Every structure is written in structure tokens, then in C-alpha cells.
Amino acid sequence: MLQTARAVLEKDFRIELRTRDAISAALVFSILVLVVFNFALDVNTPEMRRLAAGFFWVAFAFAGTLALDRSFALEKESGAGRALALAPVDAGGIYLGKCAANAAFLFITQLVALPLFVIFFDVSIQRAGALAASFALGSIAFAAVGTLFSAVAANTRMRGLLLPILFLPLSVPALIASVETTSFALGNAEGPSFWFTLLVVYDVVFLTASVLVFEYVLEES
Amino acid sequence: MSAHALECERITKRYGRIAALNSVDVSVDPGECVAIFGRNGAGKTTLLHVAGSLIRNFDGEVRVFGQSRGDNGSDARRTTGLVLHETCLYDDLTAAENLRFFARLYQVSDAERRAGDVLARFELADRAQSVVRTLSRGMKQRLAIARAMVHRPRLLLMDEPFTGLDEPSSQTLVTVLREFVRDGGAVVLSTHDVERAFDVATRAIVLERGSLTLDRSLADVDAAAFRHAYWHVLFTGTARA
Ligand SMILES: Nc1ncnc2c1ncn2[C@@H]1O[C@H](COP(=O)(O)OP(=O)(O)O)[C@@H](O)[C@H]1O
Ligand SMILES: [Mg+2]
């Protein structure tokens, strides 16, 4: 299973290095949203600074759907995903590989968007380690749910609409926990252990469940 | 008990009220190359998809080297190679990267060398480092066939494999398939080209609106005689004795 996951992960990285489609789409979108927030709201107030983490993650949740959509579009494009699904490999391995690639792309997008976020919202990073953990666990959470549901949505005609409809509500707990842990890293919240635990549990539960059910998702018609 | 490479038993596939396949029985032995003929919409693609387990929701039974497709068996997957209308290639990977990726998934032990071999076999060695998006249609088709063969399958299911190929490439494919069949492989391919099929097929079947209307060995007929029989079926709906 891990061999399959590695092969799929490397393939997605190679494609992303060549095209930069997923990361650039997500990045442009999240920057746009941050800019719009910045102009639409008066962000230079203490209240706003406390809400900054929330704005960041909301921008990021929507941007993430673009990257996820791209991840499955490339499997659909010339039917390569069909061949992948028919290979004599564990479906869970395919899921883990796609999920790992997506999580990495989301994490990279966040790191690149971070400086703009810091400037626009005038926040300062108090705890870098906590911020990295928050970003990483949050990215994994989004990728875990998103990879599962973009595979579900990929076989339908309304892929673009269905993905956010399925994916955003389910990721609300992860979203809240990500906001709280990022707030903590920015020095705007206390008592992060509950939220970090929630994120870890959420990641483990969704990864495990998805690995188990992915076989049925790949079976179409 | 069965030495059949592929066995399709009473395959019926409905799309709404249309029966794309209507109780089709066909089996293919190692060393056979079966050409499927039939008009557009006759069910050729559907039959190949059912045989290749791209379609799982159908009535009937499909076995590959004795193993039921229903078992979701990885042996059946490992022994099958598929060429579809789509290329099944990643457009943003190079030719060599595509082959190496699929070779790895099939746990081909000498993946690197095998990828190089099939590229060379289909005269793509000089385009190994080209991104698939930049290849011509015929090159993509050759690469799609190379991909289907990279894991050394024993059953090849090919949907109109000659489409887009120039004359030399078609000849290459004929040669490759003949060798494949001589070495005990089994091939099922759909085509509209009677002459080409005669170069390579040992048997021909005709589908009409989802039903099998002709199934005959090509050993004892020539292309003209077969064409005559084929047209007779198409226009009268009955096979001649
Ligand atoms: N996904 C589908 N939905 C509905 N009808 C389909 C679908 N795929 C094929 N068909 C129908 O099944 C019949 C057989 O199609 P097909 O197997 O593609 O024919 P061929 O490959 O011989 O040209 C046609 O009538 C076609 O319209
Ligand atoms: Mg067809």
C-alpha cells in the first residue's frame, strides 16, 4: 500500500512541478480573498487582529477546493485515472498518495500566502512551532476529506459544485480547530491543547476511514 | 477446468431502455486474436469495457483465465492490458515517465528497462522525454498501446487500436500483436478495417444492436469472402451458413 502511495505521490509532485497548476490556482485565489478582506474591512483594529486567523482559514478553505479539483481533473483528463483505478493495487494506497500530495500542496500554498497575511492583518507570529503544526494538521485535514470527496464528485457532472457542498460542511470541525490553533500561534488565544487534539483525532479518523472506503469510491458505473 | 483467456457468459448491459449488449456469449482462448466488427453503437466498446471491468454493473459473468471479474481479483487485473478510446496517459508527464509509473504500479521488476523496450518497440525511443501533451495523435496512440503492454499482460483488450496510426505504425502493431498471440497471448480488438483485421485476427465476431450475429474463424476464409459475409449480416440481419 505504501509503495503505491509513494508512486502516486511522486507522480503528482512531478506533474505539479511541471505545471504548477494546483498551487498557483490556490495561491492566486487565497491572495485575492485576503486582499478583498483587507479592503472591505477595517482590519487594523484589535478585534480584527483577533479574527485574523479565521479570515485566513476561510480564504484557504475555498482556495483549497480549487487545488483539490485540479488534483482529480488531471486523473480525468485523458482517462489516466481509469487505468490507475484498474491497476492491481490497493485503492487505499492510491488514496494515501493523492492525499499526501494534496496536503503538501495546501501546506505550501499556506506558507507562501503567510507573509501577505501577516502584512495585511498586521499580526505577529508568537509561536512558530505551533503555527507550523496548525498549518500542517489543518492541511492534512482538508486533504483527507477533500481527496475523498473530489473522487466522489469526479464521477458526477457537477463536480465543481458538488465538491464544496460535500466537503466544506464536513470540514467545519477541522476549520474551527485550525482557526483556534492558528490564533494561539499568533498570541490571540489560549488553551490550544484541546484544539490540537481535535485536529489530530480528526486527521486520523478521516484518513483511516477514507483508506477503508476508497475502494468503493473508485468503482463506477 | 477452463483454459479460456476470456469468457463472457450471457452478458447483458442496459442503458435505460437500450440494451447495449444483449446476452452476449463469447470466449477467447490463448493464441487467438478476435476482431469485433459492428456498426457505430453496436456495442463493441461496451463489450470491451465489460470484459475489462471498466463497467461493473451488468448481468452475466466475465472470467479472465478462469478468474471471475466479480472477485475483484488482482490476478485478472494483472493479466489484462487495455487500450481505450482515451489514451489513459498523464498529459503532463513524459512518455517514459508514464510508462515507468504504470510499470511500477504493476510491480514490473525491471520497470526501467521494460519501459525502454516497449518505447523502442513502438518507435518512440527518441520521444521518450517528450511531454505527452506535445506528441502527435498517432504517437499518443502508440504510447497508449505501449502503456497497455508494459506490464506483460496475457490478455489485450483494444478498442479501435489502429485509429490514428500511419501505415508503418499499423504494420508495427500488426507484427507486435502477431508475436503476442504466437507466444500464447489473447487479443480482442474492435475495428472497422476488414483488411487490417485479416492481417492479424484469427477469428472475427460481429455485433449488431447488442447481439452477436456472427462468430467465425478466419483460418479458412479470405478477406473478400469475409467482407461478403459481414455485409450480408449487416444488411439482412442473418448470417449465412
Ligand atoms: N454511458 C452511456 N449511457 C447511455 N448509453 C450508452 C452509454 N454508453 C454507450 N451507450 C449506448 O450503448 C450502445 C452501444 O454503444 P458502444 O458500445 O459505444 O458502441 P460501439 O463501440 O460499437 O460504437 C449505443 O446505443 C450507445 O448509445
Ligand atoms: Mg466504440
Coordinates of C-alpha atoms and ligand atoms in Angstrom, one line a residue:
Chain A
M1 CA 0.0 0.0 0.0
L2 CA 2.8 2.4 0.9
Q3 CA 4.6 1.6 -2.3
T4 CA 1.5 2.6 -4.3
A5 CA 1.1 5.7 -2.2
R6 CA 4.7 6.7 -3.0
A7 CA 4.4 6.1 -6.7
V8 CA 1.2 8.2 -6.8
L9 CA 2.7 10.9 -4.6
E10 CA 5.8 11.2 -6.8
K11 CA 3.7 11.3 -9.9
D12 CA 1.6 14.2 -8.6
F13 CA 4.6 16.1 -7.5
R14 CA 6.2 15.7 -10.9
I15 CA 3.1 17.0 -12.6
E16 CA 2.8 19.9 -10.2
L17 CA 6.4 20.8 -10.6
R18 CA 5.9 20.9 -14.3
T19 CA 2.6 22.8 -14.4
R20 CA 2.3 24.5 -11.0
D21 CA -1.5 24.4 -11.6
A22 CA -2.8 23.4 -8.2
I23 CA -0.6 25.6 -6.1
S24 CA -0.9 28.7 -8.4
A25 CA -4.6 28.4 -8.5
A26 CA -5.0 28.1 -4.8
L27 CA -2.4 30.8 -4.2
V28 CA -3.9 33.4 -6.5
F29 CA -7.4 32.7 -5.0
S30 CA -6.3 33.0 -1.4
I31 CA -4.3 36.1 -2.1
L32 CA -7.3 37.7 -3.8
V33 CA -9.6 36.8 -0.9
L34 CA -7.1 38.3 1.6
V35 CA -6.8 41.5 -0.5
V36 CA -10.6 41.8 -0.6
F37 CA -10.9 41.3 3.1
N38 CA -8.2 43.8 3.6
F39 CA -10.1 46.5 1.6
A40 CA -13.6 45.5 2.6
L41 CA -12.9 45.5 6.3
D42 CA -11.0 47.8 8.6
V43 CA -8.5 45.2 9.7
N44 CA -6.3 47.4 11.8
T45 CA -8.3 47.1 15.0
P46 CA -7.5 44.8 17.9
E47 CA -10.8 42.9 17.3
M48 CA -9.9 42.3 13.7
R49 CA -6.5 41.1 14.6
R50 CA -8.1 38.5 16.9
L51 CA -10.3 37.4 14.0
A52 CA -7.4 37.3 11.5
A53 CA -6.9 33.6 11.8
G54 CA -10.5 33.0 10.9
F55 CA -10.2 35.1 7.7
F56 CA -7.1 33.3 6.7
W57 CA -8.6 29.8 7.1
V58 CA -11.8 30.8 5.3
A59 CA -9.8 32.1 2.4
F60 CA -7.8 29.0 2.5
A61 CA -10.8 26.6 2.6
F62 CA -12.2 27.9 -0.6
A63 CA -8.8 28.1 -2.3
G64 CA -8.2 24.5 -1.2
T65 CA -11.2 23.3 -3.2
L66 CA -9.5 24.7 -6.4
A67 CA -6.4 22.7 -5.7
L68 CA -8.4 19.6 -4.9
D69 CA -10.5 20.0 -8.1
R70 CA -7.3 20.2 -10.1
S71 CA -5.9 17.1 -8.5
F72 CA -8.8 15.0 -9.8
A73 CA -9.1 16.8 -13.1
L74 CA -5.7 15.6 -14.1
E75 CA -6.8 12.0 -13.5
K76 CA -9.9 12.5 -15.6
E77 CA -8.3 14.5 -18.4
S78 CA -7.2 11.6 -20.7
G79 CA -8.6 8.7 -18.7
A80 CA -5.4 8.0 -16.9
G81 CA -7.3 7.7 -13.6
R82 CA -9.3 4.8 -15.1
A83 CA -6.1 3.0 -15.8
L84 CA -4.9 3.8 -12.3
A85 CA -8.1 2.5 -10.7
L86 CA -7.7 -0.7 -12.7
A87 CA -4.2 -1.4 -11.7
P88 CA -3.7 -4.3 -9.3
V89 CA -3.0 -2.1 -6.4
D90 CA -4.7 -1.3 -3.1
A91 CA -7.2 1.5 -3.5
G92 CA -6.1 2.8 -0.1
G93 CA -2.6 3.3 -1.4
I94 CA -3.9 5.4 -4.3
Y95 CA -5.9 7.5 -1.8
L96 CA -2.9 8.0 0.5
G97 CA -0.7 9.1 -2.3
K98 CA -3.2 11.6 -3.7
C99 CA -4.0 12.8 -0.1
A100 CA -0.3 13.3 0.7
A101 CA 0.3 15.2 -2.5
N102 CA -2.8 17.4 -1.8
A103 CA -1.8 18.0 1.8
A104 CA 1.7 19.1 0.7
F105 CA 0.3 21.5 -2.0
L106 CA -2.1 23.0 0.5
F107 CA 0.7 23.4 3.1
I108 CA 3.0 25.0 0.5
T109 CA 0.2 27.4 -0.5
Q110 CA -0.2 28.4 3.1
L111 CA 3.4 29.0 3.6
V112 CA 3.6 31.2 0.5
A113 CA 0.5 33.2 1.5
L114 CA 1.7 33.6 5.0
P115 CA 3.8 36.8 4.6
L116 CA 0.9 38.6 2.8
F117 CA -1.4 37.6 5.6
V118 CA 1.0 38.9 8.2
I119 CA 1.3 42.2 6.4
F120 CA -2.4 42.7 5.6
F121 CA -3.7 41.8 9.0
D122 CA -0.7 43.2 10.9
V123 CA -0.4 40.1 13.1
S124 CA 2.8 38.8 14.5
I125 CA 3.8 35.2 14.8
Q126 CA 4.4 34.4 18.5
R127 CA 4.8 30.7 18.3
A128 CA 6.3 29.5 15.1
G129 CA 6.2 25.8 16.0
A130 CA 2.5 25.9 16.9
L131 CA 1.8 27.8 13.6
A132 CA 3.7 25.1 11.6
A133 CA 1.8 22.4 13.4
S134 CA -1.5 24.2 12.9
F135 CA -0.9 24.6 9.2
A136 CA 0.3 21.0 8.7
L137 CA -2.5 19.4 10.7
G138 CA -5.1 21.6 9.0
S139 CA -3.7 20.9 5.6
I140 CA -3.9 17.2 6.2
A141 CA -7.5 17.5 7.5
F142 CA -8.6 19.4 4.3
A143 CA -6.7 17.0 2.1
A144 CA -8.1 13.9 3.8
V145 CA -11.7 15.0 3.4
G146 CA -11.2 16.8 0.1
T147 CA -9.4 13.9 -1.6
L148 CA -12.2 11.5 -0.7
F149 CA -14.9 13.8 -1.9
S150 CA -13.2 15.0 -5.0
A151 CA -13.0 11.4 -6.0
V152 CA -16.7 11.0 -5.3
A153 CA -17.6 14.2 -7.1
A154 CA -15.2 13.4 -10.1
N155 CA -17.7 10.9 -11.4
T156 CA -20.6 13.3 -11.5
R157 CA -21.4 16.1 -13.9
M158 CA -21.5 18.8 -11.3
R159 CA -18.0 18.2 -10.0
G160 CA -17.2 21.9 -9.3
L161 CA -20.4 22.4 -7.3
L162 CA -20.6 19.1 -5.5
L163 CA -17.1 19.2 -4.1
P164 CA -17.6 22.3 -1.9
I165 CA -21.1 21.1 -1.0
L166 CA -19.8 17.8 0.3
F167 CA -16.5 19.0 1.6
L168 CA -17.0 22.3 3.3
P169 CA -19.7 21.3 5.9
L170 CA -17.7 18.2 6.9
S171 CA -14.5 20.1 7.3
V172 CA -16.1 22.7 9.7
P173 CA -14.8 21.0 12.9
A174 CA -11.3 20.9 11.4
L175 CA -11.8 24.5 10.3
I176 CA -12.7 25.7 13.8
A177 CA -9.8 23.8 15.3
S178 CA -7.4 25.2 12.7
V179 CA -8.5 28.7 13.4
E180 CA -8.1 28.2 17.2
T181 CA -4.6 26.8 16.9
T182 CA -3.5 29.4 14.4
S183 CA -4.9 32.1 16.8
F184 CA -2.9 30.5 19.6
A185 CA 0.3 30.7 17.4
L186 CA -0.5 34.4 16.8
G187 CA -0.8 35.0 20.5
N188 CA -4.6 35.7 20.3
A189 CA -5.9 32.6 22.1
E190 CA -5.0 30.3 25.0
G191 CA -5.6 26.7 25.8
P192 CA -4.7 25.1 22.5
S193 CA -4.3 21.5 23.6
F194 CA -8.0 20.7 23.1
W195 CA -7.9 22.0 19.6
F196 CA -4.7 20.3 18.7
T197 CA -6.0 17.1 20.0
L198 CA -9.2 17.6 18.0
L199 CA -7.2 18.2 14.8
V200 CA -5.1 15.1 15.3
V201 CA -8.1 12.9 16.0
Y202 CA -9.9 14.4 13.0
D203 CA -6.9 13.6 10.8
V204 CA -6.5 10.1 12.0
V205 CA -10.3 9.3 11.8
F206 CA -10.7 10.7 8.3
L207 CA -7.5 9.1 6.9
T208 CA -8.4 5.7 8.3
A209 CA -12.0 5.8 7.2
S210 CA -11.1 7.0 3.7
V211 CA -8.4 4.4 3.2
L212 CA -11.0 1.8 4.0
V213 CA -13.8 3.1 1.8
F214 CA -11.8 4.3 -1.2
E215 CA -12.1 1.0 -3.0
Y216 CA -15.9 1.6 -3.3
V217 CA -15.4 5.2 -4.4
L218 CA -13.3 4.1 -7.3
E219 CA -15.9 1.6 -8.5
E220 CA -18.0 3.5 -11.0
S221 CA -21.0 2.5 -13.2
Chain B
M1 CA -11.1 -26.5 -15.8
S2 CA -11.1 -23.7 -18.3
A3 CA -8.1 -22.6 -20.3
H4 CA -10.0 -19.7 -21.8
A5 CA -8.2 -16.4 -21.7
L6 CA -11.6 -14.6 -21.6
E7 CA -15.0 -16.0 -21.1
C8 CA -18.1 -13.8 -21.4
E9 CA -21.4 -15.5 -20.5
R10 CA -24.8 -14.1 -21.2
I11 CA -23.6 -10.5 -20.9
T12 CA -26.4 -8.0 -20.9
K13 CA -25.9 -4.3 -20.3
R14 CA -28.7 -1.9 -20.4
Y15 CA -28.7 1.9 -20.6
G16 CA -32.2 2.8 -19.7
R17 CA -34.3 1.1 -22.3
I18 CA -31.4 0.5 -24.7
A19 CA -29.7 -2.9 -24.4
A20 CA -26.1 -2.0 -25.4
L21 CA -25.4 -5.7 -25.0
N22 CA -28.0 -8.4 -25.2
S23 CA -27.0 -11.8 -23.8
V24 CA -23.6 -12.0 -25.5
D25 CA -21.7 -15.2 -25.2
V26 CA -18.1 -15.2 -26.3
S27 CA -14.9 -16.9 -25.2
V28 CA -11.4 -16.3 -26.4
D29 CA -8.5 -18.8 -26.0
P30 CA -4.8 -18.1 -25.6
G31 CA -3.3 -17.8 -29.1
E32 CA -6.4 -16.2 -30.5
C33 CA -6.9 -12.7 -31.8
V34 CA -10.6 -11.9 -32.1
A35 CA -11.7 -8.9 -34.2
I36 CA -15.0 -7.3 -33.2
F37 CA -16.9 -5.7 -36.1
G38 CA -20.2 -3.8 -36.0
R39 CA -21.7 -0.5 -36.8
N40 CA -21.4 2.5 -34.6
G41 CA -23.3 1.9 -31.5
A42 CA -23.4 -1.9 -32.0
G43 CA -21.9 -2.4 -28.5
K44 CA -18.2 -3.1 -29.3
T45 CA -16.9 -0.6 -26.8
T46 CA -19.4 -1.7 -24.2
L47 CA -18.3 -5.3 -24.6
L48 CA -14.7 -4.4 -24.2
H49 CA -15.5 -2.3 -21.1
V50 CA -17.4 -5.1 -19.5
A51 CA -14.6 -7.5 -20.3
G52 CA -12.0 -5.1 -18.9
S53 CA -14.2 -4.4 -15.8
L54 CA -14.5 -0.7 -16.5
I55 CA -18.2 -1.4 -16.3
R56 CA -19.1 -3.5 -13.3
N57 CA -22.9 -3.1 -13.3
F58 CA -24.1 -5.6 -15.8
D59 CA -25.8 -9.0 -16.0
G60 CA -23.8 -12.1 -16.8
E61 CA -20.4 -13.5 -15.9
V62 CA -16.9 -12.5 -17.0
R63 CA -13.9 -14.7 -16.3
V64 CA -10.3 -14.0 -17.2
F65 CA -8.1 -17.1 -17.2
G66 CA -10.7 -18.7 -15.1
Q67 CA -10.9 -16.0 -12.5
S68 CA -14.2 -14.2 -12.1
R69 CA -14.1 -10.4 -12.6
G70 CA -16.6 -10.2 -9.8
D71 CA -13.9 -11.4 -7.3
N72 CA -12.2 -8.1 -7.9
G73 CA -9.2 -10.3 -8.4
S74 CA -5.9 -8.7 -8.8
D75 CA -4.7 -11.6 -10.9
A76 CA -7.3 -10.7 -13.6
R77 CA -6.2 -7.1 -13.4
R78 CA -2.6 -8.0 -13.7
T79 CA -3.1 -10.2 -16.7
T80 CA -5.2 -7.7 -18.7
G81 CA -4.0 -4.8 -20.8
L82 CA -6.4 -2.2 -22.0
V83 CA -6.4 0.2 -24.9
L84 CA -9.4 2.6 -24.8
H85 CA -10.6 5.5 -26.9
E86 CA -8.9 7.7 -24.3
T87 CA -5.2 7.4 -24.1
C88 CA -5.1 6.7 -20.4
L89 CA -1.9 8.7 -20.1
Y90 CA -1.0 11.7 -18.0
D91 CA -0.7 14.6 -20.4
D92 CA 1.8 16.4 -18.3
L93 CA 4.2 13.5 -17.8
T94 CA 6.7 12.4 -20.4
A95 CA 6.3 9.2 -22.4
A96 CA 8.9 7.5 -20.3
E97 CA 7.5 8.8 -17.0
N98 CA 4.1 7.5 -17.9
L99 CA 5.4 4.0 -18.7
R100 CA 7.6 3.9 -15.6
F101 CA 4.7 4.9 -13.4
F102 CA 2.4 2.2 -14.7
A103 CA 5.2 -0.4 -14.7
R104 CA 5.7 0.5 -11.0
L105 CA 2.0 0.1 -10.2
Y106 CA 2.1 -3.4 -11.8
Q107 CA 5.3 -4.2 -9.9
V108 CA 7.2 -4.9 -13.0
S109 CA 10.6 -5.9 -11.6
D110 CA 12.7 -4.3 -14.4
A111 CA 10.4 -1.3 -14.8
E112 CA 13.1 1.0 -16.3
R113 CA 14.3 -1.5 -18.9
R114 CA 10.8 -2.7 -19.8
A115 CA 9.6 0.9 -20.3
G116 CA 12.6 1.5 -22.6
D117 CA 11.9 -1.7 -24.5
V118 CA 8.2 -1.0 -25.3
L119 CA 9.1 2.6 -26.2
A120 CA 11.6 1.2 -28.7
R121 CA 9.2 -1.4 -29.9
F122 CA 6.7 1.3 -30.9
E123 CA 9.4 3.5 -32.3
L124 CA 9.1 6.2 -29.6
A125 CA 12.6 5.9 -28.2
D126 CA 13.5 9.4 -29.5
R127 CA 10.4 10.9 -27.9
A128 CA 10.9 9.2 -24.5
Q129 CA 11.5 12.6 -22.8
S130 CA 8.7 14.4 -24.6
V131 CA 5.7 15.5 -22.5
V132 CA 2.7 13.6 -23.8
R133 CA 0.7 16.8 -24.4
T134 CA 3.3 17.7 -27.1
L135 CA 3.0 14.4 -29.0
S136 CA 1.0 13.9 -32.2
R137 CA -2.2 11.9 -32.1
G138 CA -0.6 8.8 -33.7
M139 CA 2.3 9.0 -31.3
K140 CA -0.1 9.2 -28.4
Q141 CA -2.0 6.1 -29.7
R142 CA 1.3 4.2 -30.0
L143 CA 2.2 5.2 -26.4
A144 CA -1.3 4.2 -25.2
I145 CA -0.7 0.7 -26.7
A146 CA 2.8 0.6 -25.2
R147 CA 1.3 1.5 -21.8
A148 CA -1.3 -1.3 -22.1
M149 CA 1.6 -3.8 -22.7
V150 CA 4.2 -2.5 -20.3
H151 CA 3.2 -5.0 -17.6
R152 CA 3.4 -8.0 -19.9
P153 CA -0.3 -8.8 -19.9
R154 CA -1.6 -12.1 -21.3
L155 CA -5.0 -10.7 -22.5
L156 CA -5.2 -7.5 -24.5
L157 CA -8.5 -5.7 -24.9
M158 CA -8.2 -2.9 -27.6
D159 CA -10.8 -0.5 -28.7
E160 CA -10.1 0.6 -32.3
P161 CA -6.3 0.4 -31.7
F162 CA -5.4 1.3 -35.3
T163 CA -7.1 4.7 -35.1
G164 CA -4.7 7.5 -35.9
L165 CA -1.8 5.2 -36.8
D166 CA 0.1 5.8 -40.0
E167 CA 0.8 2.8 -42.3
P168 CA 4.2 1.9 -40.8
S169 CA 2.9 2.1 -37.3
S170 CA -0.1 -0.1 -38.2
Q171 CA 2.4 -2.6 -39.6
T172 CA 4.4 -2.5 -36.4
L173 CA 1.2 -3.1 -34.3
V174 CA 0.3 -6.0 -36.5
T175 CA 3.7 -7.5 -36.0
V176 CA 3.6 -6.9 -32.3
L177 CA 0.2 -8.5 -32.0
R178 CA 1.2 -11.5 -34.1
E179 CA 4.1 -12.1 -31.8
F180 CA 2.0 -11.6 -28.8
V181 CA -0.6 -14.2 -30.0
R182 CA 2.1 -16.6 -31.1
D183 CA 3.6 -16.5 -27.6
G184 CA 0.2 -17.6 -26.2
G185 CA -1.4 -14.2 -25.6
A186 CA -5.0 -13.5 -26.4
V187 CA -6.3 -10.3 -28.1
V188 CA -9.7 -8.9 -28.5
L189 CA -9.8 -5.8 -30.7
S190 CA -12.6 -3.7 -32.3
T191 CA -12.0 -2.3 -35.7
H192 CA -13.8 -1.1 -38.9
D193 CA -11.0 -2.2 -41.2
V194 CA -11.6 -5.7 -42.6
E195 CA -8.2 -5.9 -44.4
R196 CA -6.3 -4.8 -41.3
A197 CA -8.1 -7.3 -39.2
F198 CA -7.2 -10.0 -41.6
D199 CA -3.6 -9.2 -41.2
V200 CA -3.7 -10.1 -37.5
A201 CA -7.0 -11.7 -36.4
T202 CA -7.6 -15.4 -36.2
R203 CA -11.3 -15.0 -35.6
A204 CA -14.0 -12.4 -36.2
I205 CA -17.3 -11.7 -34.5
V206 CA -20.0 -9.2 -35.5
L207 CA -22.2 -7.3 -33.0
E208 CA -25.4 -5.8 -34.1
R209 CA -27.5 -3.7 -31.7
G210 CA -26.0 -5.5 -28.8
S211 CA -26.4 -9.1 -30.2
L212 CA -23.7 -11.4 -31.5
T213 CA -24.7 -12.2 -35.1
L214 CA -21.6 -13.8 -36.5
D215 CA -18.7 -15.7 -35.0
R216 CA -16.3 -17.4 -37.3
S217 CA -12.7 -18.4 -37.7
L218 CA -10.7 -16.6 -40.3
A219 CA -8.4 -19.6 -41.0
D220 CA -10.4 -20.8 -43.9
V221 CA -11.8 -17.6 -45.5
D222 CA -10.1 -14.7 -47.3
A223 CA -10.9 -11.1 -46.7
A224 CA -13.2 -10.8 -49.7
A225 CA -15.3 -13.7 -48.6
F226 CA -15.4 -12.4 -45.0
R227 CA -16.4 -9.0 -46.2
H228 CA -19.2 -10.5 -48.1
A229 CA -20.4 -12.4 -45.1
Y230 CA -20.1 -9.3 -42.9
W231 CA -22.1 -7.2 -45.3
H232 CA -24.7 -9.9 -45.6
V233 CA -25.2 -9.9 -41.9
L234 CA -25.3 -6.1 -41.7
F235 CA -27.9 -5.8 -44.5
T236 CA -30.1 -8.9 -43.9
G237 CA -29.6 -9.4 -40.1
T238 CA -28.9 -13.1 -40.6
A239 CA -25.6 -15.0 -41.0
R240 CA -25.3 -17.2 -44.0
A241 CA -24.4 -20.8 -43.4
Ligands
LIG1 N1 -22.8 5.8 -20.9 C1 -23.8 5.5 -21.7 N2 -25.0 6.0 -21.4 C2 -26.1 5.7 -22.2 N3 -26.0 4.9 -23.3 C3 -24.8 4.5 -23.7 C4 -23.6 4.7 -22.9 N4 -22.5 4.1 -23.5 C5 -23.0 3.5 -24.6 N5 -24.3 3.7 -24.7 C6 -25.2 3.2 -25.8 O1 -24.9 1.8 -25.9 C7 -24.9 1.4 -27.3 C8 -23.5 0.8 -27.6 O2 -22.5 1.7 -27.6 P1 -21.0 1.4 -27.8 O3 -20.6 0.1 -27.1 O4 -20.2 2.6 -27.5 O5 -20.9 1.1 -29.4 P2 -19.7 0.9 -30.4 O6 -18.5 0.9 -29.7 O7 -20.0 -0.4 -31.1 O8 -19.8 2.0 -31.4 C9 -25.2 2.7 -28.1 O9 -26.5 2.7 -28.4 C10 -24.8 3.8 -27.1 O10 -25.6 4.9 -27.4
MG2 MG -16.8 2.2 -29.8

